Short mmCIF file of C-alpha atoms and ligand atoms in Angstrom, two decimals:
data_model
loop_
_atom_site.label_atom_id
_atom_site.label_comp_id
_atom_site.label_asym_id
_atom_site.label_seq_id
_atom_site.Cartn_x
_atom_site.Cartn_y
_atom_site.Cartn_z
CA UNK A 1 0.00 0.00 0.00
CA UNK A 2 1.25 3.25 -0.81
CA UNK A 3 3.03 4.98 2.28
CA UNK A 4 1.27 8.38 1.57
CA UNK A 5 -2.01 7.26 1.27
CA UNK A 6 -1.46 5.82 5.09
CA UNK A 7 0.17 8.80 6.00
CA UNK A 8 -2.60 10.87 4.63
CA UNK A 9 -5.23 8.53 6.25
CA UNK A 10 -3.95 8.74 10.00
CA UNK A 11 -3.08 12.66 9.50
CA UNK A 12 -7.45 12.82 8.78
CA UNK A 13 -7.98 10.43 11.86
CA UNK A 14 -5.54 12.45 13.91
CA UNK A 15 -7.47 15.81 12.70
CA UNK A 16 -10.70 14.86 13.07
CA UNK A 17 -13.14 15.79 16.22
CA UNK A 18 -15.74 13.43 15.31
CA UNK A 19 -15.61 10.23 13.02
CA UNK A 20 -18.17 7.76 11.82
CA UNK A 21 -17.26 4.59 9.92
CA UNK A 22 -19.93 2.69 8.28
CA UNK A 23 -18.56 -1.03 7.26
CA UNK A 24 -20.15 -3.63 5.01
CA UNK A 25 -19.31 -7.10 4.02
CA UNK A 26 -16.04 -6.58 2.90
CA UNK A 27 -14.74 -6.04 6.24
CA UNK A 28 -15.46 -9.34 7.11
CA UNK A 29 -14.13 -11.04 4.33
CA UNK A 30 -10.54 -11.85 6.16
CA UNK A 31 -12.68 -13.38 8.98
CA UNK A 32 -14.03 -16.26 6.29
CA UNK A 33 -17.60 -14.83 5.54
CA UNK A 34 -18.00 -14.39 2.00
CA UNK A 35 -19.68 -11.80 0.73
CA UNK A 36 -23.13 -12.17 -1.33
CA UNK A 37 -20.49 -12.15 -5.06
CA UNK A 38 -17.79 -14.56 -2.99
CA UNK A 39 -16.75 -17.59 -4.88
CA UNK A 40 -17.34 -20.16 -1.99
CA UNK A 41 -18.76 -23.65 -3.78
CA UNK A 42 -21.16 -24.47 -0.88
CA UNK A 43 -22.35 -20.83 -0.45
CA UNK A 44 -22.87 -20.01 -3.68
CA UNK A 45 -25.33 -23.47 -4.32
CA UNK A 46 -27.73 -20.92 -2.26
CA UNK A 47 -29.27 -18.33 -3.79
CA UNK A 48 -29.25 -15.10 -1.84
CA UNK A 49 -32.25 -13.75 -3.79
CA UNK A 50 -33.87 -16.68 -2.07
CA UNK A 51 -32.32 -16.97 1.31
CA UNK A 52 -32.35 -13.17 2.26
CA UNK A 53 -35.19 -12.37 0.46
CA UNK A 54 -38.73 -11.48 2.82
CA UNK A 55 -41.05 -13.06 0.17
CA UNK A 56 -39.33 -16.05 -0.71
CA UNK A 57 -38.96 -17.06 3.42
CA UNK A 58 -42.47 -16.66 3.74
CA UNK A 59 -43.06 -18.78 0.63
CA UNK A 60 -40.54 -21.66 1.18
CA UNK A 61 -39.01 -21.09 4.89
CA UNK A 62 -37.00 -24.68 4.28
CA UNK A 63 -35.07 -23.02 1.92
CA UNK A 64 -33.53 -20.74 4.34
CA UNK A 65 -33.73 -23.05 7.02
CA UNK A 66 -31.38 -25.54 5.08
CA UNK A 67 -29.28 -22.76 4.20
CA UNK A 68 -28.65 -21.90 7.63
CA UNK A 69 -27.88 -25.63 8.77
CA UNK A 70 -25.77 -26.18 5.88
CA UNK A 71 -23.70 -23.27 5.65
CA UNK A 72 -23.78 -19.93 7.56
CA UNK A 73 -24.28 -21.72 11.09
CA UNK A 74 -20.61 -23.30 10.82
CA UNK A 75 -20.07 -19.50 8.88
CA UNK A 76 -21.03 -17.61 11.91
CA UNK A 77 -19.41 -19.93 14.85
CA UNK A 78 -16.61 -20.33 13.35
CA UNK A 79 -15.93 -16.29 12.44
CA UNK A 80 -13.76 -14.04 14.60
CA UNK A 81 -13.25 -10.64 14.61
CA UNK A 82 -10.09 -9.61 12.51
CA UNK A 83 -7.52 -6.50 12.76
CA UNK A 84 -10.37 -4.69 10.87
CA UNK A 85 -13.02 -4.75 13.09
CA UNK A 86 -10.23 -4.62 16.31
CA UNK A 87 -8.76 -1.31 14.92
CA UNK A 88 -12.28 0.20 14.90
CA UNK A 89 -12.95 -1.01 18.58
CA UNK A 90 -9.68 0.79 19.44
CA UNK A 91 -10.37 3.89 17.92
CA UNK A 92 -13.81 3.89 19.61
CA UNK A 93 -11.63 3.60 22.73
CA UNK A 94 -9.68 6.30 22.00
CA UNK A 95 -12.55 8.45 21.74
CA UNK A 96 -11.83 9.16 17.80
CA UNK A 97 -14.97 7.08 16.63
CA UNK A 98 -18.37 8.53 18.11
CA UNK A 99 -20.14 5.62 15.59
CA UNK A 100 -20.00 2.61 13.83
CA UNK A 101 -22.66 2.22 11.57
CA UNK A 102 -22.84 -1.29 9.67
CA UNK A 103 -24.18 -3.42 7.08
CA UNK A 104 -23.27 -6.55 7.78
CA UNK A 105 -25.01 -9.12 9.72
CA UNK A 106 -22.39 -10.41 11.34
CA UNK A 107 -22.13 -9.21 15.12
CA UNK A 108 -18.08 -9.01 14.52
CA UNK A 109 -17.97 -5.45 15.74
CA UNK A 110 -19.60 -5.82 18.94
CA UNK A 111 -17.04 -9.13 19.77
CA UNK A 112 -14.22 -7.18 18.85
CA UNK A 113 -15.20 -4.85 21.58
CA UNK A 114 -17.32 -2.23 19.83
CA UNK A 115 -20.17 -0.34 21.91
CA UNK A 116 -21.92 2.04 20.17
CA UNK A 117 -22.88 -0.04 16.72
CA UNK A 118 -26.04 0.75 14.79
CA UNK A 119 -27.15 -2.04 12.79
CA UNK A 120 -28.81 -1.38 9.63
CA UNK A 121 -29.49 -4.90 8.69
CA UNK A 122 -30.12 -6.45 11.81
CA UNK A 123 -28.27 -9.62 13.31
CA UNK A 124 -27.83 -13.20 12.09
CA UNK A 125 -27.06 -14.35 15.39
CA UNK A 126 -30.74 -13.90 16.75
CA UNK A 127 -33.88 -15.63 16.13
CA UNK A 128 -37.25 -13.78 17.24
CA UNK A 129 -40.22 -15.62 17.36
CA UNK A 130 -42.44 -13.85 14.88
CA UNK A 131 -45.25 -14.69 17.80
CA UNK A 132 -44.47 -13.98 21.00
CA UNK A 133 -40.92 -11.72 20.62
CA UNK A 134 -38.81 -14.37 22.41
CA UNK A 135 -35.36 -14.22 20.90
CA UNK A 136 -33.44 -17.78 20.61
CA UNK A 137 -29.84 -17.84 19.84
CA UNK A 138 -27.64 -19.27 16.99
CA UNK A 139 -26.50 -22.59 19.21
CA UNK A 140 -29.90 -23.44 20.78
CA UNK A 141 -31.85 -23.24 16.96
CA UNK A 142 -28.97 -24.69 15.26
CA UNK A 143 -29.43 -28.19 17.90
CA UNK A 144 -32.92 -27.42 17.63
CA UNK A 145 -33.03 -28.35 13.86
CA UNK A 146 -32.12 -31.55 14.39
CA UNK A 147 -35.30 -32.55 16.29
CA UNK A 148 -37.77 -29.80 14.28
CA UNK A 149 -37.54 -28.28 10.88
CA UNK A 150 -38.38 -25.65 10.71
CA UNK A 151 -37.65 -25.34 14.46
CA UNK A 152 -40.40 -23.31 16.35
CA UNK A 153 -40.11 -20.81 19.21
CA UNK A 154 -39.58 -22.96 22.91
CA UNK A 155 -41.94 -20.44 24.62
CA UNK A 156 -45.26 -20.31 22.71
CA UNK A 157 -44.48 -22.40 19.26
CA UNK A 158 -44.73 -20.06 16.93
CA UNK A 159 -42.24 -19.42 13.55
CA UNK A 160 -38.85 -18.26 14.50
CA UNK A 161 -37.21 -15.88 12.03
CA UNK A 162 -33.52 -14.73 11.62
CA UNK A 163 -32.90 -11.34 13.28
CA UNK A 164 -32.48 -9.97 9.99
CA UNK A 165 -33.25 -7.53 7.17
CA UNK A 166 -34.46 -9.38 4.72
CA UNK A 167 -34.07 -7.88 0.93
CA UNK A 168 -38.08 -6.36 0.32
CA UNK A 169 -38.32 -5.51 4.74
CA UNK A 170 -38.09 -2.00 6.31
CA UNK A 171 -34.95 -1.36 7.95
CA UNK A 172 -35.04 -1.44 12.22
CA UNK A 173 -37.09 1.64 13.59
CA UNK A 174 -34.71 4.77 14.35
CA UNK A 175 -31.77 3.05 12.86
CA UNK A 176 -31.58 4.86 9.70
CA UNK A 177 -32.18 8.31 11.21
CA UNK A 178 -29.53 7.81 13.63
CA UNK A 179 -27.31 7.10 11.06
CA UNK A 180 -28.16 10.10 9.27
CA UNK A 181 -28.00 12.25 12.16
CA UNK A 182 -24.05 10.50 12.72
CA UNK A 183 -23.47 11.32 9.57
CA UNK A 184 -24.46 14.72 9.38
CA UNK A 185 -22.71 15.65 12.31
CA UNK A 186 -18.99 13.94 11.55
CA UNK A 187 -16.04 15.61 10.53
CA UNK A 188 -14.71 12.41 8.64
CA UNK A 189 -15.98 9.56 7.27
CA UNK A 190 -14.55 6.24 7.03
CA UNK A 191 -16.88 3.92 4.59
CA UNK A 192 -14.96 0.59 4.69
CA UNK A 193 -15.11 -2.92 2.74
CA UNK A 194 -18.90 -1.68 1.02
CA UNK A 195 -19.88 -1.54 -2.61
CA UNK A 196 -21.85 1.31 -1.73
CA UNK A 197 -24.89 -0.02 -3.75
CA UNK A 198 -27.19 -0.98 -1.57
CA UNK A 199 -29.68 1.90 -0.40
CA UNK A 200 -30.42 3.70 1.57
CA UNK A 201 -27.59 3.07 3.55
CA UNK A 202 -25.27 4.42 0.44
CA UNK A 203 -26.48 7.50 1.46
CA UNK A 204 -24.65 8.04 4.51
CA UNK A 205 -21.83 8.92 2.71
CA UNK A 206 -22.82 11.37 0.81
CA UNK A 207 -25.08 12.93 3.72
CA UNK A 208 -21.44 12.96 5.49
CA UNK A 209 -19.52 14.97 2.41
CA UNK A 210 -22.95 17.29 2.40
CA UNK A 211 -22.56 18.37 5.80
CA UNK A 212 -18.50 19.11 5.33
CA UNK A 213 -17.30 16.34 6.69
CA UNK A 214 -13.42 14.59 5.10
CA UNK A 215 -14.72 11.01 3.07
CA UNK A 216 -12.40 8.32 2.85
CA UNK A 217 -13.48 4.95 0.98
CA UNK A 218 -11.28 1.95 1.37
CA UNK A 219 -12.24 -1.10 -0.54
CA UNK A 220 -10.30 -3.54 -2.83
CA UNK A 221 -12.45 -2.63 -5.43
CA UNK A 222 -13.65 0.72 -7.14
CA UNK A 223 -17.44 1.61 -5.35
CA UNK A 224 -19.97 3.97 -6.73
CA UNK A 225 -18.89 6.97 -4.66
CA UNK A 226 -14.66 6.99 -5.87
CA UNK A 227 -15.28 9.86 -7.13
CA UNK A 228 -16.61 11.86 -4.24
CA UNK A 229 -14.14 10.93 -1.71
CA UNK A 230 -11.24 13.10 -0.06
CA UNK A 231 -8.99 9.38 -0.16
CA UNK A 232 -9.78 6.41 -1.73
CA UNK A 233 -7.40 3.59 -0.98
CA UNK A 234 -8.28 0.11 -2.83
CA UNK A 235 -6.66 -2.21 -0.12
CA UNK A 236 -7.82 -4.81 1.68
CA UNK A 237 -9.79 -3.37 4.73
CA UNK A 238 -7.78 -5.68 7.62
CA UNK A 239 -4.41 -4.21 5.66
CA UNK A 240 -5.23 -0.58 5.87
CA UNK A 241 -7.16 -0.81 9.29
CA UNK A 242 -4.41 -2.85 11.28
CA UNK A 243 -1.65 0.01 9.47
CA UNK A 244 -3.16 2.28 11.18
CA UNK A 245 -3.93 0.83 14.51
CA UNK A 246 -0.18 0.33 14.77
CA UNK A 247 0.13 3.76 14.41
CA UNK A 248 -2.32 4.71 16.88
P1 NAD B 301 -21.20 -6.03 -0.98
O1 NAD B 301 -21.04 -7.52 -1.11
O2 NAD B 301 -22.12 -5.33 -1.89
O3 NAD B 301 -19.76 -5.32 -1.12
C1 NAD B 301 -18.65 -5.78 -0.45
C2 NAD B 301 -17.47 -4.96 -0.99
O4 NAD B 301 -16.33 -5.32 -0.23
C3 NAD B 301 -17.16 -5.24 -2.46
O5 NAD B 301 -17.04 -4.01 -3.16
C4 NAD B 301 -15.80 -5.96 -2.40
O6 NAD B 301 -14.96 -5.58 -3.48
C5 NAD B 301 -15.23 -5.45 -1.10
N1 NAD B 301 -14.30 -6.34 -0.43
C6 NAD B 301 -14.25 -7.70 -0.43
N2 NAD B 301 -13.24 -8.15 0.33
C7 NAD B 301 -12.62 -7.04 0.83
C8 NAD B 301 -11.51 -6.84 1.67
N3 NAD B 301 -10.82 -7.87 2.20
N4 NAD B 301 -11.15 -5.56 1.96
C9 NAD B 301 -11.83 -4.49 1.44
N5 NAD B 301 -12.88 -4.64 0.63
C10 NAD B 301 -13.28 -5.89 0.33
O7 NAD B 301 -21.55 -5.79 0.54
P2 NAD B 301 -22.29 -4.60 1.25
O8 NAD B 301 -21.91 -3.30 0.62
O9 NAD B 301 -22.06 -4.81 2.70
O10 NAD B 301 -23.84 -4.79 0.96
C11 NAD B 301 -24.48 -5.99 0.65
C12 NAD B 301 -25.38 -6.62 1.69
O11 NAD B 301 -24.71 -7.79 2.06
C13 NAD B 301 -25.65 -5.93 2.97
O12 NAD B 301 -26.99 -5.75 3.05
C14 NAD B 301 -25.22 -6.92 4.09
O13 NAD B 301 -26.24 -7.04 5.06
C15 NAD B 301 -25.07 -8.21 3.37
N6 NAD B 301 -23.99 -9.14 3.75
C16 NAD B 301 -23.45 -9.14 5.00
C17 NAD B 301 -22.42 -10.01 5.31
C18 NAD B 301 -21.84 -10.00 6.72
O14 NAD B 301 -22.56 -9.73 7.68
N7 NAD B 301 -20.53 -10.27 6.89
C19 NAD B 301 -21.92 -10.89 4.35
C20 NAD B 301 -22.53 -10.88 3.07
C21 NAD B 301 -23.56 -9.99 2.78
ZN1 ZN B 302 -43.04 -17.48 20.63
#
């Protein structure tokens, strides 16, 4: 990686009052979750315009259900948090990061130590029963499946559904206007490992260079926004993040 772009990215992270990264998939990558274009064999053989998609669940649950047992259960348990998400957790600590807004689905952030995290998409590692509220967790369904598929909510036995956003659902209550208020009120912001496609949350970014605020995108690959930002630096998000937690 070029030595001034990491120069130039800690002098904006020194600088700033106030920062606000927003991460999606591709921070996650280095911790083995693909993201929805990954190569994977198994993961691709699902179809994620049929596993994360509100219509489709509601029309063939198994599908999802199968997907889960096959292939994002052993995902999830086996994923840690990498020098991506750990860098952001320090900074946080530091008191450079008043927000971490995210895509992903993943829960990373919060077990690399993160505390304020909004969640735009929800969490993969919950189960709410669509019923009663209870929430189950990703060890007790995943043994549940093997005695009830679908499995059903312990407490009343109604349908248990992923914590998640599915594609076609609203996004949580209050999560997208806190966002936008982060957003508007940062003086740099730090949109990491996102192809900065999906809406609304490819917003943010812009709100953020509306309101004055330094833009830095780092992702391998060029994103919608390039040609917006302050610093663009096409690395691998671990690579950059853990550069500049060393220099923290
Ligand atoms: P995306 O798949 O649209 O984009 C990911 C971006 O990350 C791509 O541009 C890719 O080039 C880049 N990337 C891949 N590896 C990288 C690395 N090591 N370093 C830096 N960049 C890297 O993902 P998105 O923008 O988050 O949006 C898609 C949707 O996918 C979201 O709604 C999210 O909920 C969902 N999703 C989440 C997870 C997760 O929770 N980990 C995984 C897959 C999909
Ligand atoms: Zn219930």
């Amino acid at each position: 990686m070029p030595s001034s772009a990491l120069d130039r990215l800690k002098t904006l992270v020194e600088g700033a009052r106030s920062a606000v990264a927003f991460t999606g998939a591709g921070i996650s990558a280095d911790s083995g979750i693909p993201t929805y274009r990954g190569n994977d064999g198994l993961w691709t053989k699902y179809d994620p315009a049929k596993y994360a998609d509100i219509n489709y669940f509601r029309r063939d649950p198994e599908y999802y259900w199968r997907f889960f047992q096959e292939v994002r259960y052993h995902v999830l348990s086996r994923a840690q948090p990498n020098e991506g998400h750990l860098a952001l957790s320090t900074m946080e600590q530091r008191g450079k990061l008043t927000a971490l807004i995210t895509q992903n689905i993943d829960g990373l952030h919060q077990r690399a130590g993160s505390q304020r995290v909004i969640e735009l998409h929800g969490n993969s590692r919950r189960f709410p029963c669509v019923d009663c509220g209870t929430v189950d967790t990703l060890e007790e369904v995943f043994a549940r499946l093997d005695v009830e598929f679908p499995p059903c909510c312990t407490s009343c036995g109604g349908s248990l559904r992923p914590g998640v956003v599915f594609f076609g659902e609203m996004l949580p209550p209050g999560a997208m206007e806190e966002s936008t208020e982060a957003a508007s009120a940062c003086d740099l912001f730090l949109a990491i490992g996102s192809s900065l496609v999906v809406t609304p949350a490819s917003s943010l970014p812009v709100i953020a260079k509306e309101h004055g605020a330094r833009l830095v995108l780092i992702n391998n690959e060029p994103t919608a926004l390039d040609g917006m930002a302050d610093l663009v630096m096409r690395e691998g998000a671990s690579e950059v993040l853990s550069a500049m937690r060393l220099a923290q």
